[in-house]
XYZ file of C-alpha atoms in Angstrom:
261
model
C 0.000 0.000 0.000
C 1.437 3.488 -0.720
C 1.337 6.433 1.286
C -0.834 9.374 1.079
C -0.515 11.808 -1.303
C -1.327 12.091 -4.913
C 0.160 10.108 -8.297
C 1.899 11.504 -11.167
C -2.143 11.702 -12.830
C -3.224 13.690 -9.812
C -5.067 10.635 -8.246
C -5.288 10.550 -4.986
C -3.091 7.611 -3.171
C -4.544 4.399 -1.937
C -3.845 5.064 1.871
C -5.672 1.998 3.884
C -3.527 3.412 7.154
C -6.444 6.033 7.397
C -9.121 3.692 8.985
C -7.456 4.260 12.416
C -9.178 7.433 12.192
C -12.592 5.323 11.979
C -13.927 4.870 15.607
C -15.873 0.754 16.066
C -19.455 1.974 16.333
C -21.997 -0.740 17.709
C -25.103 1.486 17.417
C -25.509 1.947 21.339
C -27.667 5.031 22.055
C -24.899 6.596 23.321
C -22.379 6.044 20.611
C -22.682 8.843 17.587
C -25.297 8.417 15.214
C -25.301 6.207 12.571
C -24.987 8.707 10.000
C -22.350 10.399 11.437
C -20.296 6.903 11.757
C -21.282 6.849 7.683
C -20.312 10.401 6.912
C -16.791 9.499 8.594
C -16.138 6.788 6.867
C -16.480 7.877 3.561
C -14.721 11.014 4.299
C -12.278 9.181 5.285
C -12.383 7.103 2.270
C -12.050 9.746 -0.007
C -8.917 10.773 1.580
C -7.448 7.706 1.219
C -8.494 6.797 -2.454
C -10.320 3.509 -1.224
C -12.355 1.645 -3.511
C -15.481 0.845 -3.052
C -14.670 -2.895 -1.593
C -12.167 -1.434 0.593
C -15.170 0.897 1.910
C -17.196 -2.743 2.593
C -14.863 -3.958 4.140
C -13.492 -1.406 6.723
C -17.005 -0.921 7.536
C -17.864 -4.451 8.295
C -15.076 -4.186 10.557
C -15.546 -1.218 12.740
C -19.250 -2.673 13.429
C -19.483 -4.141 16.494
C -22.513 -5.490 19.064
C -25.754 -5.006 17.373
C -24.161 -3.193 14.374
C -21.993 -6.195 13.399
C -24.879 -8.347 14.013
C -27.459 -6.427 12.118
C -24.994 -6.659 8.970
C -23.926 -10.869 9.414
C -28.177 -11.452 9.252
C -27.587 -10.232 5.272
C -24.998 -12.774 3.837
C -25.969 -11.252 0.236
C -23.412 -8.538 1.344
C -20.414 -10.741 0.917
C -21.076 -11.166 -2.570
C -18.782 -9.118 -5.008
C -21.728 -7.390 -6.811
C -23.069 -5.480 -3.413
C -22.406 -1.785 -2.594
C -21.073 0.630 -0.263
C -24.707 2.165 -0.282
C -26.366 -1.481 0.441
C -24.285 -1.319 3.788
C -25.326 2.639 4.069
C -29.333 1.343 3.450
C -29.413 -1.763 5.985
C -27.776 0.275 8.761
C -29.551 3.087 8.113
C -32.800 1.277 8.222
C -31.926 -0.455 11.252
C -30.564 2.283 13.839
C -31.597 5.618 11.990
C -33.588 7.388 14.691
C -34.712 10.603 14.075
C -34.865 12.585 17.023
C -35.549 16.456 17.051
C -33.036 18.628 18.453
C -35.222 19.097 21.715
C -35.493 14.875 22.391
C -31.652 14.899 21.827
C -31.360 17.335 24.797
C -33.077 15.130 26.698
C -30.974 12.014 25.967
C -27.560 15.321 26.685
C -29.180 15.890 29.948
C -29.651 11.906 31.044
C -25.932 11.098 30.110
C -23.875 9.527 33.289
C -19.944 8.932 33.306
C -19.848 4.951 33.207
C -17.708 2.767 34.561
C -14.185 2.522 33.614
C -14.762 5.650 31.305
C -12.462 8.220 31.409
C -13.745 11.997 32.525
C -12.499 12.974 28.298
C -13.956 9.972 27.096
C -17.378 11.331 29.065
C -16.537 14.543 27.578
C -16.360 13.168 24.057
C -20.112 11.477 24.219
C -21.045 14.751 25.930
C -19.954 16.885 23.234
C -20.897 14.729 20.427
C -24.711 14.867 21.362
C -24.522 18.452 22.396
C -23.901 19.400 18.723
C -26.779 17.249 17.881
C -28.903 19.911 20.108
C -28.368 22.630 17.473
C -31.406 23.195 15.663
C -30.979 22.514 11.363
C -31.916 25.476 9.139
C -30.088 28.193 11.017
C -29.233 30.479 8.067
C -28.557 33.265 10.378
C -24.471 33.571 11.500
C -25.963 35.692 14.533
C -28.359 33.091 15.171
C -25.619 30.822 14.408
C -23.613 31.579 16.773
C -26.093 32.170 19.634
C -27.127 28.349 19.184
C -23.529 26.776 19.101
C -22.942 29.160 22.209
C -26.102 27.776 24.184
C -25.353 24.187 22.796
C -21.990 24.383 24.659
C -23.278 26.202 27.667
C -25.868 23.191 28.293
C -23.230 20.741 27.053
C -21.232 21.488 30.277
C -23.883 21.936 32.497
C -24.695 17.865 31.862
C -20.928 17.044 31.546
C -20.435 18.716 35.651
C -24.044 16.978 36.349
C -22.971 13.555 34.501
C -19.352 13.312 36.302
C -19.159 10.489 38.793
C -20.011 11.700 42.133
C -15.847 12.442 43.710
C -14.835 13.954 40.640
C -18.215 15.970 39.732
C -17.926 17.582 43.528
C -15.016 19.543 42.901
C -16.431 20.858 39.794
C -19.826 21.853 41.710
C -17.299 23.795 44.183
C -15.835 26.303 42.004
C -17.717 26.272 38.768
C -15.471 26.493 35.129
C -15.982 28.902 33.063
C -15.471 27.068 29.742
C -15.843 23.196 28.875
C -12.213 22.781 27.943
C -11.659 24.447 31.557
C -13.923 21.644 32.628
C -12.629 18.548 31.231
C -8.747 19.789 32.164
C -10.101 20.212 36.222
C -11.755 16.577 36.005
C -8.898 15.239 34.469
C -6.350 16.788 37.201
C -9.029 14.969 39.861
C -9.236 11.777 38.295
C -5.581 11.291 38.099
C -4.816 12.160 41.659
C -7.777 9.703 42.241
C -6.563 6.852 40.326
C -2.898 7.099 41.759
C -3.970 7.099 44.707
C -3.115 3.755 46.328
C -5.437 3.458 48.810
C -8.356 0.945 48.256
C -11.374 2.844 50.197
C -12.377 6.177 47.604
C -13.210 9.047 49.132
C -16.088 9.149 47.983
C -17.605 6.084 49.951
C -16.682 6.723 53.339
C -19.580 5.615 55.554
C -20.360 5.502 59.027
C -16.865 5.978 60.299
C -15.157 3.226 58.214
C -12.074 3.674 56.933
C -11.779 7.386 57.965
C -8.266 6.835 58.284
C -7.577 5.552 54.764
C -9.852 8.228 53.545
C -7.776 11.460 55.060
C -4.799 9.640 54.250
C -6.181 9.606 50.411
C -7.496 12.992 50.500
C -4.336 14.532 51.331
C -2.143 12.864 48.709
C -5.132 13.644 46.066
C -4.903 17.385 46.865
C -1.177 16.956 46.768
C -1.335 15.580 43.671
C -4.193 17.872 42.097
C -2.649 20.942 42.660
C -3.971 24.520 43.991
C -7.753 24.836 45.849
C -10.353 25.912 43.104
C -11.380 28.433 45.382
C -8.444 30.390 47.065
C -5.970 28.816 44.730
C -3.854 27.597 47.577
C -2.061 24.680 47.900
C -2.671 21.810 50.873
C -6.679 20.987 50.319
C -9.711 20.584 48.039
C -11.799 23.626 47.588
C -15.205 21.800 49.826
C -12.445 22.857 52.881
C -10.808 25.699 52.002
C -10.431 28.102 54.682
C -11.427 31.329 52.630
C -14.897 29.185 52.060
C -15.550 28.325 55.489
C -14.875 31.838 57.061
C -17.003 33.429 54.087
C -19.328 31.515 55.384
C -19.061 32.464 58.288
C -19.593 35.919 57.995
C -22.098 35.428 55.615
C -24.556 33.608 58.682
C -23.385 36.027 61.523
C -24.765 38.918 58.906
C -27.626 37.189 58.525
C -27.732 36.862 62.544
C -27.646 40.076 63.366
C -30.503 41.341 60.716
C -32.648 38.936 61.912
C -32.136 40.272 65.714
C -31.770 43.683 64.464
């Protein structure tokens, strides 16, 4: 196989190395749509000057669960004289949902950080389905703009809500300002979280049980996290800073006094 680029009759290459840039799609509902998975693929075809088998077969091979299953229950499609667009048909016809733009907020809104799933990985599914909020038609830039800037705005308001519980807190403590501000402060939790080698999480202290384990952790996490989100000191998570509690503070003896006053 050659490399990318173009040949001496301005062809483009045959570059098969491309189809790393294909994510396996299994047509889970919280995977990207189906034809976004299509739309990928061919773009990526085109790119690399694949034919039209090598477009069968790179898509029978980034299918996977249902998708992959959906495809084996037509055996026709192994014979020489099917097409690219028979694949594009079946799985269209099979996982095609059309949702509006408001159900699709819905589904943004429900989204949860699963297990094992990394707090960019979350992002990823988070952002993928808040672009799917933007309404089609917009022939307005102003209005444009406006919807891609409320898109984002409720995109990380689910990603903060969605976050598993220990890393999401932090986040709820000091609020970011931007989503890429967002995914960088759960990432810088989740790290000092997973290095931490203590067995009992933070997060699931109960009752008194392993209180010890669980200061020991916290203290090496905010180590290894960096400054408070709050007072941007060093030495402990923003839920005990200091400059929060004594806020506070003053904030309820204020409210004290008017009441007696």
């Amino acid at each position: 196989l050659s490399g990318q680029g173009t040949s001496g009759d301005g062809k483009v290459k045959r570059d098969m190395g491309l189809q790393g840039l294909i994510r396996p799609w299994g047509g889970r509902e919280e995977e990207e749509s189906v034809e976004n998975f299509l739309r990928n693929l061919e773009l990526v075809a085109e790119c690399g000057g694949w034919t039209e088998q090598d477009k069968k077969l790179i898509c029978r091979l980034k299918l996977t669960g249902a998708a992959a299953n959906c495809i084996a229950g037509f055996p026709e499609l192994l014979e020489p004289s099917s097409s690219f667009g028979d694949y594009k048909r079946i799985l269209k016809e099979r996982f095609d949902t059309v949702l509006s733009p408001a159900q699709k907020l819905l589904q943004l809104n429900s989204l949860g950080q699963q297990p094992g799933e990394g707090a960019k990985e979350f992002a990823d599914r988070c952002r993928r389905l808040g672009e799917e909020t933007i309404p089609r038609g917009i022939t307005s830039a102003q209005e444009n703009k406006w919807a891609r800037e409320e898109a984002m705005r409720v995109t990380l308001a689910a990603f903060v809500k969605g976050l598993r519980p220990e890393i999401g807190l932090q986040l709820q403590y000091f609020p970011p300002q931007s989503f890429s501000e967002a995914i960088e402060m759960a990432a810088r939790v989740e790290n000092a979280q997973r290095q931490s080698p203590f067995s009992c999480a933070v997060g699931s202290v109960k009752g008194g049980q392993c209180q010890e384990e669980a200061s020991s952790a916290s203290t090496l996490a905010v180590k290894r996290v960096g400054n408070c989100f709050q007072c941007n000191q060093s030495g402990h998570f923003a839920r005990n800073c200091p400059q929060r509690k004594s806020q506070e503070s003053a904030t309820r003896r204020g409210i004290q006094r008017s009441v007696r006053g």
